[in-house]
Coordinates of C-alpha atoms and ligand atoms in Angstrom, one line a residue:
Chain A
M1 CA 23.4 269.8 93.2
K2 CA 20.6 271.5 95.0
T3 CA 17.4 270.1 93.4
V4 CA 17.0 267.4 90.9
F5 CA 13.8 266.8 88.8
L6 CA 13.4 263.3 87.6
T7 CA 10.9 263.3 84.8
I8 CA 9.4 260.4 82.8
D9 CA 7.6 260.7 79.4
V10 CA 5.1 257.9 79.6
E11 CA 4.7 256.7 76.0
E12 CA 5.3 253.4 74.1
W13 CA 8.5 252.4 72.3
F14 CA 6.7 253.0 68.9
H15 CA 6.3 256.7 69.7
L16 CA 10.0 257.2 69.1
E17 CA 10.2 259.9 66.4
Y18 CA 12.5 257.9 64.1
L19 CA 10.2 254.8 64.2
T20 CA 7.0 256.5 63.2
K21 CA 7.5 256.2 59.5
Y22 CA 7.5 252.4 59.6
N23 CA 4.7 250.0 59.7
L24 CA 5.1 248.6 63.2
N25 CA 3.8 245.6 65.0
K26 CA 2.6 247.9 67.8
D27 CA 0.6 245.5 70.0
S28 CA 3.1 242.7 70.2
V29 CA 5.3 244.3 72.9
E30 CA 4.3 246.8 75.6
T31 CA 6.9 248.5 77.7
V32 CA 4.7 250.7 79.9
P33 CA 3.4 247.7 81.9
K34 CA 7.0 246.9 82.8
I35 CA 7.4 250.1 84.7
F36 CA 6.8 248.6 88.2
N37 CA 10.4 247.6 88.8
F38 CA 11.3 251.2 88.3
L39 CA 8.5 252.5 90.5
D40 CA 9.6 250.1 93.2
M41 CA 13.2 251.5 92.9
L42 CA 11.9 255.0 93.3
D43 CA 10.0 253.9 96.5
R44 CA 13.2 252.4 97.8
L45 CA 15.1 255.6 97.2
N46 CA 12.2 257.7 98.4
I47 CA 12.2 259.7 95.2
K48 CA 9.1 261.5 93.9
A49 CA 9.1 262.2 90.1
T50 CA 7.1 263.9 87.5
F51 CA 5.4 261.6 84.9
F52 CA 4.2 263.3 81.6
V53 CA 1.6 260.9 80.3
L54 CA 0.6 260.7 76.6
A55 CA -3.2 260.9 76.8
E56 CA -3.8 258.5 73.9
I57 CA -2.6 255.6 76.0
A58 CA -4.1 256.8 79.3
Y59 CA -7.3 254.7 79.1
K60 CA -5.3 251.6 78.3
Y61 CA -2.9 252.0 81.2
A62 CA -5.4 253.7 83.6
D63 CA -4.5 251.3 86.4
I64 CA -0.8 252.0 86.0
I65 CA -1.2 255.8 85.9
R66 CA -3.3 255.6 89.1
D67 CA -0.7 253.5 90.8
I68 CA 2.0 256.0 89.8
R69 CA 0.0 258.8 91.4
S70 CA -0.9 256.7 94.5
R71 CA 2.8 256.2 95.1
G72 CA 3.1 260.0 95.5
H73 CA 4.4 261.1 92.0
E74 CA 3.1 263.9 90.0
I75 CA 1.2 263.4 86.7
G76 CA 1.6 265.8 83.9
C77 CA 0.5 265.7 80.2
H78 CA 2.6 264.7 77.2
G79 CA 0.0 265.7 74.7
L80 CA -3.0 263.9 73.2
D81 CA -0.9 262.2 70.6
H82 CA 2.9 262.2 69.9
E83 CA 2.9 264.3 66.7
L84 CA 5.3 267.2 66.7
L85 CA 3.8 270.6 67.6
H86 CA 5.2 272.2 64.4
E87 CA 2.7 270.1 62.5
K88 CA -0.3 271.3 64.5
S89 CA -2.1 274.6 64.1
D90 CA -2.6 276.7 67.2
E91 CA -6.3 276.0 67.2
Q92 CA -5.7 272.2 66.9
F93 CA -3.1 272.4 69.7
E94 CA -5.5 274.3 72.0
E95 CA -8.3 271.8 71.4
E96 CA -5.9 268.9 72.1
V97 CA -4.3 270.1 75.3
I98 CA -7.7 270.7 76.8
K99 CA -8.9 267.3 75.7
A100 CA -5.7 265.5 76.9
R101 CA -6.0 267.1 80.3
L102 CA -9.6 266.1 80.6
I103 CA -8.7 262.5 79.8
L104 CA -5.9 262.3 82.3
N105 CA -8.0 264.0 85.0
E106 CA -10.9 261.6 84.2
V107 CA -8.6 258.6 84.6
L108 CA -7.2 259.9 87.9
G109 CA -10.7 260.9 89.2
E110 CA -9.5 264.3 90.2
D111 CA -8.4 267.6 88.7
V112 CA -4.6 267.2 89.2
V113 CA -2.9 267.7 85.9
K114 CA -1.0 271.0 85.9
G115 CA 2.0 270.5 83.7
Y116 CA 2.9 269.7 80.1
R117 CA 5.8 268.5 78.0
A118 CA 5.8 268.7 74.3
S119 CA 6.7 265.7 72.2
C120 CA 10.4 266.0 71.3
F121 CA 10.4 269.4 73.1
S122 CA 8.8 271.0 70.0
M123 CA 7.2 273.9 71.9
D124 CA 7.0 277.4 70.5
R125 CA 6.0 280.7 72.2
N126 CA 2.5 280.9 70.7
K127 CA 1.6 277.4 72.0
L128 CA 3.2 278.1 75.3
D129 CA 0.9 281.1 75.7
I130 CA -2.1 278.9 74.7
L131 CA -1.1 276.3 77.3
K132 CA -1.2 279.0 80.0
R133 CA -4.6 280.1 78.8
C134 CA -5.9 276.6 79.0
G135 CA -5.2 276.4 82.8
Y136 CA -1.8 274.7 82.8
I137 CA 0.7 276.0 85.4
F138 CA 4.0 274.8 83.9
D139 CA 5.7 273.5 80.9
S140 CA 9.0 271.6 80.6
S141 CA 9.9 271.6 76.9
Y142 CA 12.7 274.3 76.8
I143 CA 16.0 273.0 75.6
K144 CA 19.1 274.8 74.3
F145 CA 20.1 272.1 72.0
V146 CA 21.0 274.0 68.8
Q147 CA 22.4 271.1 66.8
H148 CA 19.2 269.0 66.8
P149 CA 16.8 270.0 63.9
L150 CA 13.8 268.6 65.8
Y151 CA 14.0 270.6 68.9
G152 CA 12.2 273.9 68.7
H153 CA 13.6 277.3 69.6
L154 CA 11.3 278.5 72.3
D155 CA 11.3 282.2 72.8
L156 CA 11.2 283.0 76.5
S157 CA 11.4 286.8 76.4
K158 CA 9.7 288.6 79.3
Y159 CA 10.1 285.4 81.4
N160 CA 12.2 285.9 84.6
K161 CA 14.8 283.4 85.6
V162 CA 13.7 282.6 89.1
D163 CA 16.2 279.8 89.8
D164 CA 18.6 277.6 87.8
L165 CA 16.6 276.0 85.0
I166 CA 13.3 277.7 86.1
Y167 CA 11.7 280.6 84.4
E168 CA 8.5 282.4 85.3
K169 CA 6.0 284.9 83.9
D170 CA 2.7 285.8 85.6
G171 CA 2.5 282.6 87.6
F172 CA 3.3 280.3 84.7
Y173 CA 6.6 278.4 84.8
E174 CA 9.0 276.9 82.3
F175 CA 11.4 274.2 83.4
E176 CA 14.5 273.9 81.2
I177 CA 15.9 270.6 80.0
P178 CA 19.6 271.0 80.9
T179 CA 22.4 270.7 78.4
I180 CA 26.2 271.0 78.9
D181 CA 28.4 273.3 76.8
I182 CA 31.5 271.6 75.5
G183 CA 33.3 273.9 73.1
K184 CA 30.7 275.1 70.7
F185 CA 28.5 272.1 71.2
N186 CA 26.0 271.5 73.9
L187 CA 25.1 268.0 74.9
P188 CA 21.7 267.2 76.4
I189 CA 23.2 265.1 79.2
S190 CA 19.8 264.9 80.9
G191 CA 18.3 262.5 78.4
G192 CA 17.7 258.8 78.8
G193 CA 19.4 258.1 75.5
Y194 CA 22.7 259.6 76.7
L195 CA 22.4 257.8 80.0
R196 CA 22.2 254.6 78.1
L197 CA 25.0 255.4 75.6
F198 CA 27.7 256.9 77.9
P199 CA 29.7 254.8 80.3
Y200 CA 28.9 255.6 83.9
L201 CA 32.3 257.2 84.5
L202 CA 31.8 259.6 81.6
I203 CA 28.4 260.6 83.0
K204 CA 30.0 261.3 86.3
I205 CA 32.6 263.5 84.8
L206 CA 30.0 265.4 82.7
L207 CA 27.8 265.9 85.7
Q208 CA 30.9 267.2 87.6
L209 CA 31.4 269.8 84.8
Y210 CA 27.8 270.6 84.8
S211 CA 27.5 271.2 88.5
R212 CA 30.2 273.9 88.3
K213 CA 27.7 276.2 86.6
H214 CA 24.4 274.8 87.8
D215 CA 22.5 274.3 91.0
N216 CA 19.6 272.3 89.6
F217 CA 19.4 269.3 87.3
L218 CA 16.6 267.5 85.4
L219 CA 16.6 264.0 83.9
Y220 CA 14.1 262.7 81.4
I221 CA 13.6 259.1 80.6
H222 CA 11.1 256.8 78.9
P223 CA 9.5 253.5 79.9
F224 CA 11.2 251.6 77.1
E225 CA 14.6 252.6 78.6
L226 CA 13.7 251.0 81.9
T227 CA 13.1 247.5 80.8
N228 CA 15.2 245.1 78.6
I229 CA 12.4 243.3 76.8
R230 CA 13.1 242.9 73.1
L231 CA 11.5 245.5 70.8
P232 CA 10.1 244.3 67.5
F233 CA 12.0 246.7 65.2
P234 CA 11.1 246.7 61.5
E235 CA 13.6 244.8 59.4
K236 CA 14.3 247.9 57.3
L237 CA 15.3 250.0 60.2
P238 CA 18.8 251.5 59.6
F239 CA 21.5 250.4 62.0
K240 CA 21.9 253.9 63.3
D241 CA 18.3 254.0 64.5
K242 CA 18.3 250.5 65.8
F243 CA 21.4 251.4 67.8
R244 CA 19.8 254.6 69.2
A245 CA 16.7 252.7 70.3
S246 CA 18.4 249.8 71.9
V247 CA 21.9 250.7 73.1
G248 CA 22.5 250.2 76.8
R249 CA 18.9 249.2 77.7
R250 CA 20.0 246.0 79.3
H251 CA 21.6 247.4 82.4
N252 CA 20.1 250.8 82.3
L253 CA 17.9 250.5 85.4
K254 CA 20.9 249.5 87.5
K255 CA 22.9 252.4 86.0
L256 CA 20.1 254.8 86.7
E257 CA 19.9 253.6 90.3
K258 CA 23.6 254.1 90.8
L259 CA 23.3 257.7 89.4
L260 CA 20.3 258.5 91.6
L261 CA 22.1 257.1 94.7
K262 CA 25.1 259.2 93.9
L263 CA 23.0 262.4 93.6
I264 CA 21.2 261.6 96.9
K265 CA 24.6 261.0 98.6
E266 CA 25.8 264.4 97.4
G267 CA 22.8 266.0 99.1
A268 CA 20.6 266.6 96.1
E269 CA 16.9 266.9 96.9
F270 CA 14.5 265.2 94.5
K271 CA 11.3 267.1 93.9
T272 CA 8.4 266.9 91.6
I273 CA 8.0 270.0 89.5
G274 CA 4.7 270.8 91.2
E275 CA 6.5 270.7 94.6
A276 CA 9.2 273.1 93.4
I277 CA 6.6 275.6 92.2
E278 CA 4.8 275.3 95.5
T279 CA 8.0 276.0 97.5
S280 CA 8.9 278.9 95.3
N281 CA 5.3 280.4 95.7
T282 CA 5.4 280.1 99.5
M283 CA 8.8 281.7 99.6
E284 CA 7.5 284.5 97.5
E285 CA 4.5 284.9 99.7
K286 CA 6.8 285.0 102.7
D287 CA 8.9 287.7 101.0
E288 CA 5.8 289.7 100.2
L289 CA 4.6 289.4 103.7
Y290 CA 8.1 290.5 104.9
F291 CA 8.1 293.5 102.7
S292 CA 4.5 294.5 103.4
N293 CA 5.2 294.3 107.1
R294 CA 8.1 296.7 106.7
V295 CA 6.2 299.3 104.7
Chain B
M1 CA -31.8 240.8 91.7
S2 CA -28.3 240.8 93.1
Y3 CA -25.3 238.9 91.8
I4 CA -22.4 237.1 93.3
L5 CA -19.5 238.2 91.2
V6 CA -17.0 235.4 90.5
T7 CA -13.7 236.6 88.9
G8 CA -11.8 234.0 87.1
C9 CA -14.9 231.9 86.6
N10 CA -13.3 229.8 83.9
G11 CA -10.4 228.9 86.2
F12 CA -9.6 225.8 88.1
I13 CA -11.4 226.8 91.3
G14 CA -13.6 229.6 89.9
N15 CA -15.3 227.2 87.5
R16 CA -16.3 224.7 90.2
L17 CA -17.3 227.4 92.5
T18 CA -19.6 229.0 89.9
R19 CA -21.3 225.7 89.2
A20 CA -21.8 225.0 92.9
L21 CA -23.2 228.5 93.6
L22 CA -25.7 228.1 90.7
E23 CA -26.7 224.8 92.0
E24 CA -27.4 226.4 95.4
G25 CA -29.7 228.8 93.6
Y26 CA -27.6 232.0 93.5
E27 CA -27.4 234.4 90.6
V28 CA -23.9 234.5 89.4
L29 CA -22.1 237.0 87.3
G30 CA -18.9 235.4 86.0
I31 CA -16.0 237.2 84.5
S32 CA -12.8 236.0 82.9
I33 CA -10.3 237.2 80.4
E34 CA -11.4 234.5 77.9
K35 CA -13.9 235.3 75.2
E36 CA -16.3 232.6 76.1
T37 CA -17.3 230.3 78.9
K38 CA -18.6 226.7 79.0
I39 CA -20.9 227.5 81.8
V40 CA -24.6 227.7 80.7
H41 CA -27.3 228.3 83.3
R42 CA -30.4 230.5 83.4
N43 CA -29.0 232.3 86.5
F44 CA -25.6 232.9 85.0
K45 CA -24.3 235.9 83.2
Y46 CA -20.9 235.9 81.6
I47 CA -18.8 238.9 80.7
S48 CA -15.3 238.7 79.2
I49 CA -13.1 241.3 80.8
D50 CA -9.4 241.9 81.5
I51 CA -9.3 242.8 85.2
T52 CA -6.3 245.1 84.7
D53 CA -8.6 247.3 82.6
C54 CA -9.8 249.2 85.7
L55 CA -12.2 251.5 83.8
S56 CA -14.1 248.5 82.5
V57 CA -14.2 246.9 86.0
E58 CA -15.6 250.1 87.4
K59 CA -18.3 250.1 84.7
L60 CA -19.1 246.5 85.5
F61 CA -19.9 247.4 89.1
Q62 CA -22.0 250.4 87.9
E63 CA -24.0 248.4 85.5
N64 CA -24.7 245.3 87.7
S65 CA -26.0 245.0 91.2
I66 CA -23.4 243.0 93.1
S67 CA -23.8 241.8 96.7
T68 CA -20.7 239.6 97.0
V69 CA -17.4 239.5 95.3
M70 CA -15.4 236.2 95.1
H71 CA -12.1 237.2 93.7
F72 CA -10.3 234.2 92.2
A73 CA -8.8 235.6 89.0
A74 CA -5.0 235.7 89.4
I75 CA -1.9 234.9 87.6
A76 CA 0.0 231.9 89.0
H77 CA 3.5 230.9 87.9
T78 CA 3.2 230.7 84.2
K79 CA 1.1 232.3 81.5
K80 CA 0.6 230.3 78.4
G81 CA 3.8 228.4 79.2
Q82 CA 5.8 231.6 79.6
K83 CA 7.5 232.7 82.8
V84 CA 5.8 235.6 84.4
D85 CA 7.8 238.6 85.7
W86 CA 7.3 240.7 88.8
N87 CA 5.7 243.5 86.7
T88 CA 2.9 241.2 85.6
F89 CA 2.4 239.6 89.0
Y90 CA 2.1 243.0 90.6
R91 CA -0.3 244.4 87.9
V92 CA -2.6 241.4 87.9
N93 CA -2.5 240.1 91.4
T94 CA -2.1 243.3 93.3
L95 CA -3.2 246.3 91.3
A96 CA -6.2 244.7 89.7
S97 CA -7.3 243.3 93.0
K98 CA -7.1 246.8 94.5
T99 CA -9.5 248.0 91.8
I100 CA -11.9 245.2 92.5
F101 CA -11.8 245.7 96.3
D102 CA -12.3 249.5 95.9
C103 CA -15.4 248.8 93.7
A104 CA -16.7 246.2 96.1
A105 CA -16.4 248.6 99.0
R106 CA -18.2 251.4 97.1
V107 CA -21.3 249.1 96.7
K108 CA -20.8 247.6 100.2
A109 CA -20.4 244.1 98.8
D110 CA -18.9 241.3 100.9
V111 CA -15.5 240.1 99.6
I112 CA -13.8 236.7 99.5
F113 CA -10.2 237.0 98.2
A114 CA -8.5 233.7 97.3
S115 CA -5.0 233.9 98.8
T116 CA -2.3 231.3 99.3
V117 CA -0.1 229.8 101.9
D118 CA 2.8 231.0 99.7
V119 CA 2.5 234.3 101.6
Y120 CA 4.3 232.6 104.5
G121 CA 7.4 232.2 102.4
A122 CA 10.5 232.1 104.5
C123 CA 8.6 232.3 107.8
E124 CA 10.0 229.4 109.9
D125 CA 7.4 229.1 112.6
S126 CA 7.0 225.4 113.3
I127 CA 3.3 225.7 112.9
L128 CA 2.0 228.5 110.7
T129 CA -1.0 230.2 112.2
E130 CA -2.8 233.2 110.9
K131 CA -0.8 235.2 113.5
S132 CA 2.5 234.1 112.0
I133 CA 4.2 237.0 110.2
P134 CA 4.4 236.3 106.5
Q135 CA 7.7 236.7 104.7
P136 CA 6.8 236.0 101.1
V137 CA 9.7 235.1 98.9
S138 CA 8.1 234.2 95.5
D139 CA 6.8 237.0 93.3
Y140 CA 3.4 235.3 93.4
G141 CA 3.4 235.2 97.2
I142 CA 4.5 238.8 97.5
S143 CA 1.8 240.0 95.0
K144 CA -0.9 238.1 96.9
Y145 CA 0.3 239.4 100.3
L146 CA 0.2 243.0 99.1
A147 CA -3.3 242.4 97.9
E148 CA -4.3 240.9 101.2
N149 CA -3.1 244.0 103.0
I150 CA -5.0 246.3 100.6
L151 CA -8.2 244.4 101.2
K152 CA -7.8 244.4 105.0
E153 CA -7.3 248.2 104.9
I154 CA -10.2 248.9 102.6
A155 CA -12.6 246.6 104.4
E156 CA -11.8 247.9 107.8
D157 CA -12.0 251.4 106.6
K158 CA -15.4 250.9 104.8
G159 CA -16.8 248.3 107.2
I160 CA -17.5 245.5 104.7
N161 CA -17.4 241.8 105.4
Y162 CA -14.3 240.0 104.1
L163 CA -12.7 236.6 104.1
I164 CA -9.2 235.9 103.0
P165 CA -8.7 232.1 102.8
R166 CA -5.0 231.1 102.4
F167 CA -5.2 228.0 100.4
A168 CA -2.7 225.1 100.7
P169 CA -1.8 223.6 97.3
V170 CA -5.0 222.5 95.8
Y171 CA -5.9 219.3 94.0
S172 CA -8.9 217.8 92.4
K173 CA -9.7 214.5 90.7
E174 CA -8.5 216.0 87.4
F175 CA -5.7 218.2 88.7
M176 CA -3.0 216.6 90.7
K177 CA 0.0 218.5 89.5
D178 CA 1.0 220.2 92.8
A179 CA 0.4 217.0 94.8
Y180 CA 2.4 214.9 92.3
K181 CA 5.4 217.2 92.7
R182 CA 5.8 215.8 96.2
I183 CA 5.9 212.1 95.1
Y184 CA 7.0 211.9 91.5
L185 CA 10.4 212.4 90.0
K186 CA 8.9 211.4 86.7
Y187 CA 5.2 210.9 86.3
P188 CA 3.9 208.2 86.2
K189 CA 6.8 205.8 86.6
I190 CA 9.4 207.0 89.0
G191 CA 8.4 208.1 92.5
F192 CA 10.4 209.3 95.4
I193 CA 10.2 209.1 99.2
I194 CA 12.2 211.3 101.5
G195 CA 13.2 209.4 104.7
Q196 CA 10.2 207.4 105.9
G197 CA 7.9 209.6 104.0
L198 CA 6.7 213.1 104.9
K199 CA 3.3 214.5 105.7
Y200 CA 2.2 217.3 103.4
H201 CA -0.7 219.7 103.8
F202 CA -2.9 219.8 100.7
L203 CA -6.4 221.0 100.0
S204 CA -9.2 219.3 98.1
V205 CA -11.0 221.7 95.8
N206 CA -14.2 220.3 97.2
N207 CA -13.4 221.5 100.6
I208 CA -12.9 225.0 99.2
I209 CA -16.4 225.0 97.6
D210 CA -18.0 223.7 100.9
L211 CA -16.2 226.4 102.9
I212 CA -17.3 229.2 100.6
V213 CA -20.9 228.1 100.3
N214 CA -21.0 227.8 104.1
W215 CA -19.6 231.3 104.5
I216 CA -22.0 232.9 102.2
K217 CA -25.0 231.2 103.8
S218 CA -23.8 232.2 107.3
D219 CA -25.6 235.0 109.0
N220 CA -22.8 235.6 111.5
K221 CA -19.9 235.8 109.1
F222 CA -16.3 235.1 110.2
I223 CA -14.2 238.1 109.1
G224 CA -10.5 237.9 108.5
I225 CA -7.8 235.6 107.3
I226 CA -7.9 231.8 107.7
N227 CA -5.6 229.0 106.7
V228 CA -7.4 226.4 104.6
R229 CA -6.2 222.8 104.1
D230 CA -7.5 219.3 104.4
S231 CA -7.9 218.2 108.0
E232 CA -6.0 215.0 107.1
P233 CA -2.5 215.6 105.9
I234 CA -1.2 213.5 103.0
D235 CA 1.5 211.0 103.9
S236 CA 3.8 210.7 100.9
A237 CA 4.4 207.0 101.5
E238 CA 0.7 206.3 101.7
F239 CA 0.1 208.4 98.7
I240 CA 2.5 206.4 96.7
N241 CA 0.8 203.2 97.8
L242 CA -2.5 204.6 96.6
E243 CA -1.0 205.4 93.2
R244 CA 0.4 201.9 93.0
Q245 CA -3.1 200.5 93.2
F246 CA -3.8 202.4 90.0
G247 CA -0.8 200.6 88.4
K248 CA 1.6 203.6 88.6
V249 CA 5.0 204.2 90.3
A250 CA 7.0 201.3 88.9
K251 CA 10.1 202.5 90.7
I252 CA 10.7 204.3 94.0
I253 CA 13.8 206.2 94.8
R254 CA 14.5 206.7 98.5
V255 CA 16.2 209.9 99.4
P256 CA 17.8 210.1 102.8
R257 CA 16.7 213.2 104.7
W258 CA 20.3 214.1 105.7
L259 CA 21.4 214.4 102.1
I260 CA 19.0 217.2 101.4
L261 CA 19.8 218.8 104.8
L262 CA 23.4 218.8 103.8
I263 CA 22.8 220.4 100.5
E264 CA 20.6 223.0 102.2
F265 CA 23.3 223.7 104.7
F266 CA 25.8 224.2 101.9
I267 CA 23.6 226.6 100.0
D268 CA 22.8 228.5 103.2
S269 CA 26.5 229.1 103.8
M270 CA 26.9 230.3 100.2
Y271 CA 24.0 232.7 100.7
R272 CA 25.5 234.1 103.9
I273 CA 28.7 234.9 102.0
T274 CA 27.4 236.1 98.6
K275 CA 24.0 237.5 99.7
N276 CA 22.6 236.3 96.4
Y277 CA 18.8 236.4 96.6
K278 CA 18.4 233.4 94.2
L279 CA 20.3 231.2 96.7
L280 CA 17.9 232.3 99.4
K281 CA 15.0 231.2 97.2
L282 CA 16.7 227.8 96.5
R283 CA 17.5 227.3 100.1
T284 CA 13.9 228.1 101.1
I285 CA 12.6 225.5 98.6
L286 CA 14.9 222.8 99.9
Y287 CA 14.1 223.6 103.5
K288 CA 10.4 223.3 102.7
I289 CA 11.0 219.9 101.0
V290 CA 12.4 218.3 104.2
N291 CA 10.4 220.4 106.6
P292 CA 7.0 220.6 104.9
N293 CA 4.9 223.5 106.2
K294 CA 2.4 222.8 108.8
Y295 CA -0.6 225.1 108.7
S296 CA -2.8 225.5 111.7
I297 CA -6.5 225.0 111.0
D298 CA -7.9 225.8 114.4
K299 CA -9.8 228.7 113.0
M300 CA -11.0 226.8 109.9
E301 CA -12.3 223.9 112.0
Q302 CA -14.6 226.3 113.9
L303 CA -16.2 227.3 110.6
I304 CA -16.7 223.9 108.9
I305 CA -16.6 220.2 109.3
Q306 CA -14.8 218.8 106.3
K307 CA -16.1 215.9 104.2
W308 CA -13.3 215.6 101.7
N309 CA -9.8 214.0 101.8
L310 CA -7.5 212.7 99.1
R311 CA -9.2 209.3 98.8
N312 CA -12.8 210.4 98.4
T313 CA -11.7 213.3 96.1
V314 CA -9.6 211.2 93.8
C315 CA -11.4 207.9 93.7
D316 CA -14.9 207.3 92.5
N317 CA -17.2 206.3 95.4
E318 CA -17.5 202.7 94.6
K319 CA -13.8 202.2 94.1
I320 CA -12.6 203.6 97.4
I321 CA -9.7 201.5 98.5
N322 CA -8.7 201.2 102.1
I323 CA -5.0 201.6 102.6
Ligands
LIG401 ZN1 7.8 261.7 73.9

């Protein structure tokens, strides 16, 4: 693997899509303040990641978000709230992405937020164009996961594929969430849920298969997957959902470290999305310079 | 009007410090996570605030004129009886301290940061001086050491006065828990003595107050880190005698020093094989029991002549018993 993008959607456990319909005891357990073990691990491995922060929790965890940034990671935006984008009008979306970015920049004390990830990857083309208009430089919500009803079908026509998983149009970039084709299915192996669910050996095999066709890889995880504190699930929660939310949390941090170490050992370079865009821009500039010198 | 900000003003040391400062005629702004305070004084203003809420802390500094910050708010080993994990230690003792130091530097306030001799951790210098290189082991010690370094960096960069006292275990007349750990197996009946008794370095809360009031009054302020403990160490055998005069310690168990050394040697060998970090912690604890830390106070003694020791802190004046 050439480049790996480690991404974290900074939200609480109760933002999980399948928990929202319940009446939850939200304040009793917080998982975001348990993120420091993970941040220390990234420091140890010298990995810089991209954190998409949900703006509605940014004031509450301002100290944590600042610490993430001061450790050299990139801060992006995960929306103002966690509602799916299909449920928002374009006008509402525009208003909210502007506001969310203002909140995050205010917390950080600097204009640094350039990227966006839609809740449950529910991005569509109209909203992508709005995002660009509002001053964002990249989005990372594109997933080719056809079986899942939640995930949107983002139309990327007129975008150029500039690198594996990376698409560009007029200086705006889309970073794809990778999946792996197995028969007629594609599995989103990049997700925290799959990392928790599959045994390490299986993940290794799937990655091997994946790397035959891909140069780059992207991982997305959530704070609740990086700690094993008990989550106060509602009693009525069906077994399936309880399983989805809790499977493999106990040793996940260790498993993740093993996976990251393996990727480092194989020569993968971890980059924030912003860094990747910068490199590709400077390369482009060099190319342009080269060609203009020749003319 | 300019305030002395005391964080953790409802705490064990913060509370006494606040009262002492008010008595000296200072205006004090006290903050703590609790809703209310018992301190009432015309020169005292109280604000309930969670120091991890960095935006509120910044607002506090914008809305009040603060000339000195005395940062005593911290999380020790348990919180409401629950064990504290590293994430919480780091967020409260390190990150929140960083916010407070940044704010103090912005308004050019002097800073006193209450640190601890726990930062020395596994450092095995026979006498621990401020020049010894800390090797904190406990989460508490690590979180405090990180905050010390942040303060040093900020203060040196922004040119503000700062004092980092590293306190030995603190006792007061009402709070003897840490001291009792060295002499009681089961309070108040069963005490223990290792060998012929060992000398422990402790710190009377009254000496802390004197030191800080002295520092704040000084025109030529000492800047940097200092060990702070009572000039007189506490001898565990003498301490038990003192307790017996209050009718406590019905039974004494004598533990030979070699027994603990043997156990320590065994655990050390296990650690070398397994590299299990928990064994290292246990080994360090045992090592410290038979080789109590000795903290140099050469620096401290240049700053203050101490008035307080175990006897005059614990006993009422008229009842001082000579032992
Ligand atoms: Zn999300």
